[in-house]
Every structure is written in C-alpha cells, then in structure tokens.
PDB file of C-alpha atoms in Angstrom:
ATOM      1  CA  UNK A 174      53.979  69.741  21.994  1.00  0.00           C
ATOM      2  CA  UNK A 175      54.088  68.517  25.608  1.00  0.00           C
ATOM      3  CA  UNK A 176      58.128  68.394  26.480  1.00  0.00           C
ATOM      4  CA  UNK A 177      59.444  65.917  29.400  1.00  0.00           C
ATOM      5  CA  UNK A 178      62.492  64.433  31.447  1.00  0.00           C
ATOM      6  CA  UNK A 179      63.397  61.476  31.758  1.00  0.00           C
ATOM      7  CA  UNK A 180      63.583  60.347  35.714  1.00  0.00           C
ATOM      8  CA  UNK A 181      67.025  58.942  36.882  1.00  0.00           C
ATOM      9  CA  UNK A 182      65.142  58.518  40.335  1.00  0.00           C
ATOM     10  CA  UNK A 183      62.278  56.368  40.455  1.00  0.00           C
ATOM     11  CA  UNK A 184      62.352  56.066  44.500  1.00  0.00           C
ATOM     12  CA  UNK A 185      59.814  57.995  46.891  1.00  0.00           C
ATOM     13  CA  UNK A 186      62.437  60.493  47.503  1.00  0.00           C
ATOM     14  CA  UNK A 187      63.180  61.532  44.131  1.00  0.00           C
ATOM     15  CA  UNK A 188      59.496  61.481  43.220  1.00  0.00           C
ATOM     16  CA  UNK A 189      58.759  63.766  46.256  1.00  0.00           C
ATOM     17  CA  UNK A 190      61.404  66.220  45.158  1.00  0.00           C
ATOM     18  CA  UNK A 191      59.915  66.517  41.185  1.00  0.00           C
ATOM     19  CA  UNK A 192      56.427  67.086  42.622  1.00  0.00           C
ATOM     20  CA  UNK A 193      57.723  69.656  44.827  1.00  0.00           C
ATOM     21  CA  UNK A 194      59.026  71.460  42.219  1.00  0.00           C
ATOM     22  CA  UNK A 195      55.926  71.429  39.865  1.00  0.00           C
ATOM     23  CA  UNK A 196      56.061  67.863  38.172  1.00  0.00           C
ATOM     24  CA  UNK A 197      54.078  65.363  37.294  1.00  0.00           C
ATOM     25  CA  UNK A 198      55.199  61.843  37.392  1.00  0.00           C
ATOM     26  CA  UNK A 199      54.560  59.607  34.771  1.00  0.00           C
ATOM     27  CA  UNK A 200      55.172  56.344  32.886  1.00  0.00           C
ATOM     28  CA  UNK A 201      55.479  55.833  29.194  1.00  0.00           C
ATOM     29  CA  UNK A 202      54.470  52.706  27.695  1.00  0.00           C
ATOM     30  CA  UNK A 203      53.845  50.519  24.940  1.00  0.00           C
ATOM     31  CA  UNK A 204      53.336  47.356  23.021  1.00  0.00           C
ATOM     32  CA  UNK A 205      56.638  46.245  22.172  1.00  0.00           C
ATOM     33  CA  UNK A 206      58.407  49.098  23.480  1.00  0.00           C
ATOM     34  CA  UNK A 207      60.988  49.946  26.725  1.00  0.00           C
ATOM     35  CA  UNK A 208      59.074  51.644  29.296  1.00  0.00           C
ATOM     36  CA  UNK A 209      60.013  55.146  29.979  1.00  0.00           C
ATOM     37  CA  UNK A 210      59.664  57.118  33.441  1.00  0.00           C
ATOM     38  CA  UNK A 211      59.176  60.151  32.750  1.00  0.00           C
ATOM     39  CA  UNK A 212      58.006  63.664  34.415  1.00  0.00           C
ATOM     40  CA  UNK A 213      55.910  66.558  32.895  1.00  0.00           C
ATOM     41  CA  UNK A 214      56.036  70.167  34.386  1.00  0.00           C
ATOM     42  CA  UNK A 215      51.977  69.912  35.759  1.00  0.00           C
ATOM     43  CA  UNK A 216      50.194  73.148  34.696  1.00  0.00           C
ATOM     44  CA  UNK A 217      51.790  72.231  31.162  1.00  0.00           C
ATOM     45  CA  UNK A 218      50.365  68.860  31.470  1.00  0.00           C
ATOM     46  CA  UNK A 219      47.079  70.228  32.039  1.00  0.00           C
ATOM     47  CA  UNK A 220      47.236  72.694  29.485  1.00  0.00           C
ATOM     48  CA  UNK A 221      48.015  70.329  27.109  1.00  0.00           C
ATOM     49  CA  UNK A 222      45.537  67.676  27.851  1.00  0.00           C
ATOM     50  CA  UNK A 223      42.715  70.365  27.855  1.00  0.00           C
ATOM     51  CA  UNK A 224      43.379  71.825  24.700  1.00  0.00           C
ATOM     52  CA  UNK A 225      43.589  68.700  22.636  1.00  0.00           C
ATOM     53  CA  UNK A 226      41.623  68.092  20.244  1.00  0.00           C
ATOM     54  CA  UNK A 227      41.665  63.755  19.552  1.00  0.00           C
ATOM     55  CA  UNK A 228      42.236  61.418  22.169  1.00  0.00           C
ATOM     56  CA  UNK A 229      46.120  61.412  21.597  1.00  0.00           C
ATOM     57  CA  UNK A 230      48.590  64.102  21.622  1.00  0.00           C
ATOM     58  CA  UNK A 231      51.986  64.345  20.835  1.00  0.00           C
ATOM     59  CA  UNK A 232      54.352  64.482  23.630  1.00  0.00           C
ATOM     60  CA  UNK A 233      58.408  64.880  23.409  1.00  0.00           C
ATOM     61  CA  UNK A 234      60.375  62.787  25.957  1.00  0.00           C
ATOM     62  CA  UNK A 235      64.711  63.103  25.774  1.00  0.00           C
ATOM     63  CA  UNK A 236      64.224  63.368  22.083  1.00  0.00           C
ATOM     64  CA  UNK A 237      61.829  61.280  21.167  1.00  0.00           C
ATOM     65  CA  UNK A 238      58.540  62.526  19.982  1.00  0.00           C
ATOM     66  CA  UNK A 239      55.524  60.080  20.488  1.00  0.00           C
ATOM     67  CA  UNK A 240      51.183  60.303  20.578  1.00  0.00           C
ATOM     68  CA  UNK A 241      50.231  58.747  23.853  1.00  0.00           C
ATOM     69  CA  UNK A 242      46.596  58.270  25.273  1.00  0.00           C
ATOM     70  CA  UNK A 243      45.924  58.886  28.470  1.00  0.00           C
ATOM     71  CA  UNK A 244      45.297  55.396  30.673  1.00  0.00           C
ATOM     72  CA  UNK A 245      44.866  56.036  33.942  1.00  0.00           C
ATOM     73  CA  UNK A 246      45.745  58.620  36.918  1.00  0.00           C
ATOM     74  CA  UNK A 247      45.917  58.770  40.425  1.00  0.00           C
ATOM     75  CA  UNK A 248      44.882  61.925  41.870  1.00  0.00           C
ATOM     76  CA  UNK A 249      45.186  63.356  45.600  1.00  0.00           C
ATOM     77  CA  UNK A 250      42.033  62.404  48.086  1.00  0.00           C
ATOM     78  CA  UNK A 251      41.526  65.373  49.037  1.00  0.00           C
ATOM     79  CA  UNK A 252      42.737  68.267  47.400  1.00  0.00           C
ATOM     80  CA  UNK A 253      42.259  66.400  43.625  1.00  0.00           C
ATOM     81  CA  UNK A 254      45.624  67.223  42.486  1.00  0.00           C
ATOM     82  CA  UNK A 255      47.142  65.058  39.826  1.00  0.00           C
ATOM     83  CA  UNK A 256      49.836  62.386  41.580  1.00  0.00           C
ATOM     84  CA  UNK A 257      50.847  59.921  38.657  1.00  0.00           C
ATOM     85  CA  UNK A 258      49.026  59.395  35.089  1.00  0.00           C
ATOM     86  CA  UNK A 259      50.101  56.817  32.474  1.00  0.00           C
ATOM     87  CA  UNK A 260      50.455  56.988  29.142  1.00  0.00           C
ATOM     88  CA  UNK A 261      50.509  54.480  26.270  1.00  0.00           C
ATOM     89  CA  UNK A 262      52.118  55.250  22.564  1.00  0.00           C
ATOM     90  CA  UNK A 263      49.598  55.141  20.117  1.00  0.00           C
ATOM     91  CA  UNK A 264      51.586  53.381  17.913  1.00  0.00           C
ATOM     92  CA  UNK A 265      49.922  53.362  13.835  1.00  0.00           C
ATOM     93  CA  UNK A 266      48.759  49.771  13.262  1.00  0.00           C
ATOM     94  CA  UNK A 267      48.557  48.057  16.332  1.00  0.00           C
ATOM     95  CA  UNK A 268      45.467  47.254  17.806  1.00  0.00           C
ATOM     96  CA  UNK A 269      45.423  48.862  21.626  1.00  0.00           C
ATOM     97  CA  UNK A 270      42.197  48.926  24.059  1.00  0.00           C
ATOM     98  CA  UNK A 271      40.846  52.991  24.391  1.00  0.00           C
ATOM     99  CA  UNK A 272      39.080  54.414  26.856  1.00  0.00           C
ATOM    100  CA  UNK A 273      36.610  56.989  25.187  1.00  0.00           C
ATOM    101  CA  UNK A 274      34.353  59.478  26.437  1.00  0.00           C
ATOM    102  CA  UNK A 275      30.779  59.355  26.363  1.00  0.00           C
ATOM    103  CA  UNK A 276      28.823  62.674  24.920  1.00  0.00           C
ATOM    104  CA  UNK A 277      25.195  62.961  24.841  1.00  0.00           C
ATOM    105  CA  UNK A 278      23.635  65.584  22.139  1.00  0.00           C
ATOM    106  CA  UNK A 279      20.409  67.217  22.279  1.00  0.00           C
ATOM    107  CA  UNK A 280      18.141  68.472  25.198  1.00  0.00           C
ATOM    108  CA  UNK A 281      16.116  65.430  26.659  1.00  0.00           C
ATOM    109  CA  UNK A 282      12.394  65.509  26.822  1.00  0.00           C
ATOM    110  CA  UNK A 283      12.650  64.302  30.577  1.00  0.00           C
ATOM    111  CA  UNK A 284      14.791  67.532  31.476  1.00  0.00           C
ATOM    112  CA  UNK A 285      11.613  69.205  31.100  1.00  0.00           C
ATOM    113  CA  UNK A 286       9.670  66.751  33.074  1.00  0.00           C
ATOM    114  CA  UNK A 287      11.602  67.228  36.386  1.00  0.00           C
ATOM    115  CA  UNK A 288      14.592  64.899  35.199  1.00  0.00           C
ATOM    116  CA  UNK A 289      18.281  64.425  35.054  1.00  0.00           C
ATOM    117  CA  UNK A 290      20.651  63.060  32.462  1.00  0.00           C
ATOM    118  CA  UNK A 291      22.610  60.694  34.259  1.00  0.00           C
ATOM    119  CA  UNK A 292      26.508  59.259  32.396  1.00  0.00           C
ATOM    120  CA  UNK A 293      26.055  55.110  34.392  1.00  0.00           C
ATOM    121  CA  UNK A 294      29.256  54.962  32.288  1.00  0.00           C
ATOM    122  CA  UNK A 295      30.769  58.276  31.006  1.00  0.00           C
ATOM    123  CA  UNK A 296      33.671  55.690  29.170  1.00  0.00           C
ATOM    124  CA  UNK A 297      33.125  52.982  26.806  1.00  0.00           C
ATOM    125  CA  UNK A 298      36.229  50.650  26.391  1.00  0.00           C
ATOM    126  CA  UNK A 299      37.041  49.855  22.637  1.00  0.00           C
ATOM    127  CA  UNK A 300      39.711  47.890  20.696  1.00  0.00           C
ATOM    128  CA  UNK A 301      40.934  49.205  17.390  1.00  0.00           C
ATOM    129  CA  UNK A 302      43.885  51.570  15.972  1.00  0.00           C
ATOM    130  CA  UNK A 303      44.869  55.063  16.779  1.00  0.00           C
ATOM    131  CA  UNK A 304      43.509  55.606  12.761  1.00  0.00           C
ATOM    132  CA  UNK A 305      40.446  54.358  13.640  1.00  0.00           C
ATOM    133  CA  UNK A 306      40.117  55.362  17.166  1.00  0.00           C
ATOM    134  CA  UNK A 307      37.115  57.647  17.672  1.00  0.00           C
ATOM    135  CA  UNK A 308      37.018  61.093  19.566  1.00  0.00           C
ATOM    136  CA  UNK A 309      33.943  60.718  21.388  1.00  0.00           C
ATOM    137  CA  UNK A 310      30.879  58.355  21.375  1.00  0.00           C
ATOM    138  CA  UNK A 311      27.686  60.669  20.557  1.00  0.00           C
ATOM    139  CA  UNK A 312      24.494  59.821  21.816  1.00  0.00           C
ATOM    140  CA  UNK A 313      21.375  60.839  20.602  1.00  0.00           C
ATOM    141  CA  UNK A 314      19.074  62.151  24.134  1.00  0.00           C
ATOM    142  CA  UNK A 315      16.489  64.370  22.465  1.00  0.00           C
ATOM    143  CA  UNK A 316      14.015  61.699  22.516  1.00  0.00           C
ATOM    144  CA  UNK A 317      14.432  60.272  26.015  1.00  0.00           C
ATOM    145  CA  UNK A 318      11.891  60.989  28.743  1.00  0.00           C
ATOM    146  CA  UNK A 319      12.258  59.859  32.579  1.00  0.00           C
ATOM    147  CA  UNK A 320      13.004  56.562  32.766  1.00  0.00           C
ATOM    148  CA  UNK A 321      14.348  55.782  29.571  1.00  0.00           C
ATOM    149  CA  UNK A 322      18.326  54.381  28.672  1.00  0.00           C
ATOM    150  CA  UNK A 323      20.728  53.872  26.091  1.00  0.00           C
ATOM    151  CA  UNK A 324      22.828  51.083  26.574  1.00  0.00           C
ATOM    152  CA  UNK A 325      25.909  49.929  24.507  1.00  0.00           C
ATOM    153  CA  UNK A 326      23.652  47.131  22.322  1.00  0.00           C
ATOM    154  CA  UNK A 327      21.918  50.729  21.046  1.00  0.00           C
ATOM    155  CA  UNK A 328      25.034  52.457  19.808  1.00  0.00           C
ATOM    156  CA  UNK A 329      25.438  52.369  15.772  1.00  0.00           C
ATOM    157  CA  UNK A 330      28.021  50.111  14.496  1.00  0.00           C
ATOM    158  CA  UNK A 331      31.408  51.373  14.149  1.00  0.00           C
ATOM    159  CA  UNK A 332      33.766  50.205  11.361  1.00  0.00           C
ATOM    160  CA  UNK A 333      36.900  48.461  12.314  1.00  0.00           C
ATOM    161  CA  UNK A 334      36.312  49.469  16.115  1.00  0.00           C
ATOM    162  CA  UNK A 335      35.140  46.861  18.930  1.00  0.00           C
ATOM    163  CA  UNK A 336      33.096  47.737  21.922  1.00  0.00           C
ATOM    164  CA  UNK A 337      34.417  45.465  25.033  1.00  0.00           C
ATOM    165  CA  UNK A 338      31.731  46.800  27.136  1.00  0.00           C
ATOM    166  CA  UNK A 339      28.211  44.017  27.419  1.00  0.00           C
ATOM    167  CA  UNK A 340      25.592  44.776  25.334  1.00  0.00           C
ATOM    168  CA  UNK A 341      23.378  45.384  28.541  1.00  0.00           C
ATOM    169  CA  UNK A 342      25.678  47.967  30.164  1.00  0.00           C
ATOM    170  CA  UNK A 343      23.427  51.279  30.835  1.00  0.00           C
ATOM    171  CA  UNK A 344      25.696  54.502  28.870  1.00  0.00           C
ATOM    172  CA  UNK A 345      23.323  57.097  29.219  1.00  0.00           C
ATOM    173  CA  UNK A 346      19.800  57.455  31.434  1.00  0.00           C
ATOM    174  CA  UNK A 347      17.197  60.223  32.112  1.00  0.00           C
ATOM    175  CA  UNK A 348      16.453  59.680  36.257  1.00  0.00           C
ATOM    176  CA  UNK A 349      13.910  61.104  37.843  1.00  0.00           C
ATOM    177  CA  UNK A 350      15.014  64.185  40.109  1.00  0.00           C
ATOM    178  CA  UNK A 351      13.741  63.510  43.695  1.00  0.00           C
TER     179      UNK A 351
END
C-alpha cells in the first residue's frame, strides 16, 4: 500500500522543499468528502502505479486508507518528471466519471501491408462505479487493414457502464506508414 503525508504547507515554498526531497505533490479528493493535500515519496509513487493491477489502488494518507484513481498529472516540459497528480476516492456506490485505457488485441492485417496502428484516443471516458469500472477497453485489430477504424459506436455494450465519448469518435485506426 502506497503510504503519504499530509502537507501543512500548501505555498510554492513548501512545495519546492517536498519535491526537493523526493516527493510528489498531490491532492485527494472526492464526492462528498474534505479534500486532502497530500505528498507521496515519487519512486514509490511510481512503483506503485506500475504494478497495479485495476484502475484503483489503495493508498494510506495520516491513517486513513482509501482506493483512488488516478485523474490527471502535470509533468515537467522537458525532463517529463512527475510535478502534481490528482487523485479521486473510489468510493463503492457512487457513480464517478473514469478515464480508461484503450488496448488493442491481435496483430492487424495492415501491419503487414506497410501500416501502423494508430491510439486517435488511447482513453475512453465512462460513468459508472468502482464495482463496475472496467480495467481496460479491448479492441479487436486482427481484422483491420490500412485504412480501416474502430470508433466508440463499435465497442460492445457494457452493463451498468456509460461511454461519454460520441459515437463517431475514432479509438483505434490502421494508417498508412509514409
């Protein structure tokens, strides 16, 4: 379990000095709840994060022990290190909006015609519960040649999960390598 402190500091100086000594800063949030700023130690952070194994993951802030879902971070320009991430409690019951990744399975007919599988939109936004809340969206590629798309109108339904995403947003295309 991913441990934390609370911040006392939430001023550019104090957040300066915990990301000098190997933190991340972060903010805890949910529906209904007190927001908590919090810091992570950063290589456990991405330990943790790479390692799991559903979208949330338990996390331990002054005592109490949550699953969050990653929301959003803010990484350096030019080095890519991790600056700030947010996370919400997935909190049993309540309907929250997900970001979830996009996985295509199977080898594409187009690879072997000069072509590349290209992710338009490697996350699909959905609205459900943490029960219900799926890992990863799998599409099916082995059929696609150059040219051809999935789009979010071609994924199979999923029980008590919405898709906010259009019907005619592109998830998943083989392009043509130039």
């Amino acid at each position: 379990m991913l441990e934390g402190i609370v911040r006392e500091s939430i001023g550019k100086k104090g957040t300066k000095a915990l990301r000098r000594d190997g933190y991340l800063v972060a903010n805890v949030y949910g529906k209904g709840l007190e927001n908590i700023n919090a810091a992570f130690k950063m290589n456990e952070y991405i330990r943790t994060v790479r390692k799991k194994e559903t979208l949330a993951f338990p996390v331990s802030v002054a005592g109490k022990e949550m699953n969050v879902v990653v929301q959003a971070y803010e990484s350096q320009a030019v080095t890519g290190d991790l600056l700030h991430v947010d996370l919400m409690v997935a909190q049993p019951g309540v309907v929250a909006t997900y970001n979830v990744p996009v996985v295509s399975v199977g080898e594409a007919k187009g690879l072997k015609n000069k072509g590349l599988v290209h992710y338009a939109k490697p996350r699909l936004t959905v609205k459900c519960t943490p029960e219900n809340l799926p890992n990863s969206i799998e599409i099916d590629v082995t059929e696609m040649d150059t040219g051809d798309s999935k789009m979010v109108r071609d994924l199979a339904e999923m029980p008590n999960v919405t898709v906010l995403d259009a019907g005619r947003v592109a998830l998943v295309s083989i392009i043509k390598a130039k």
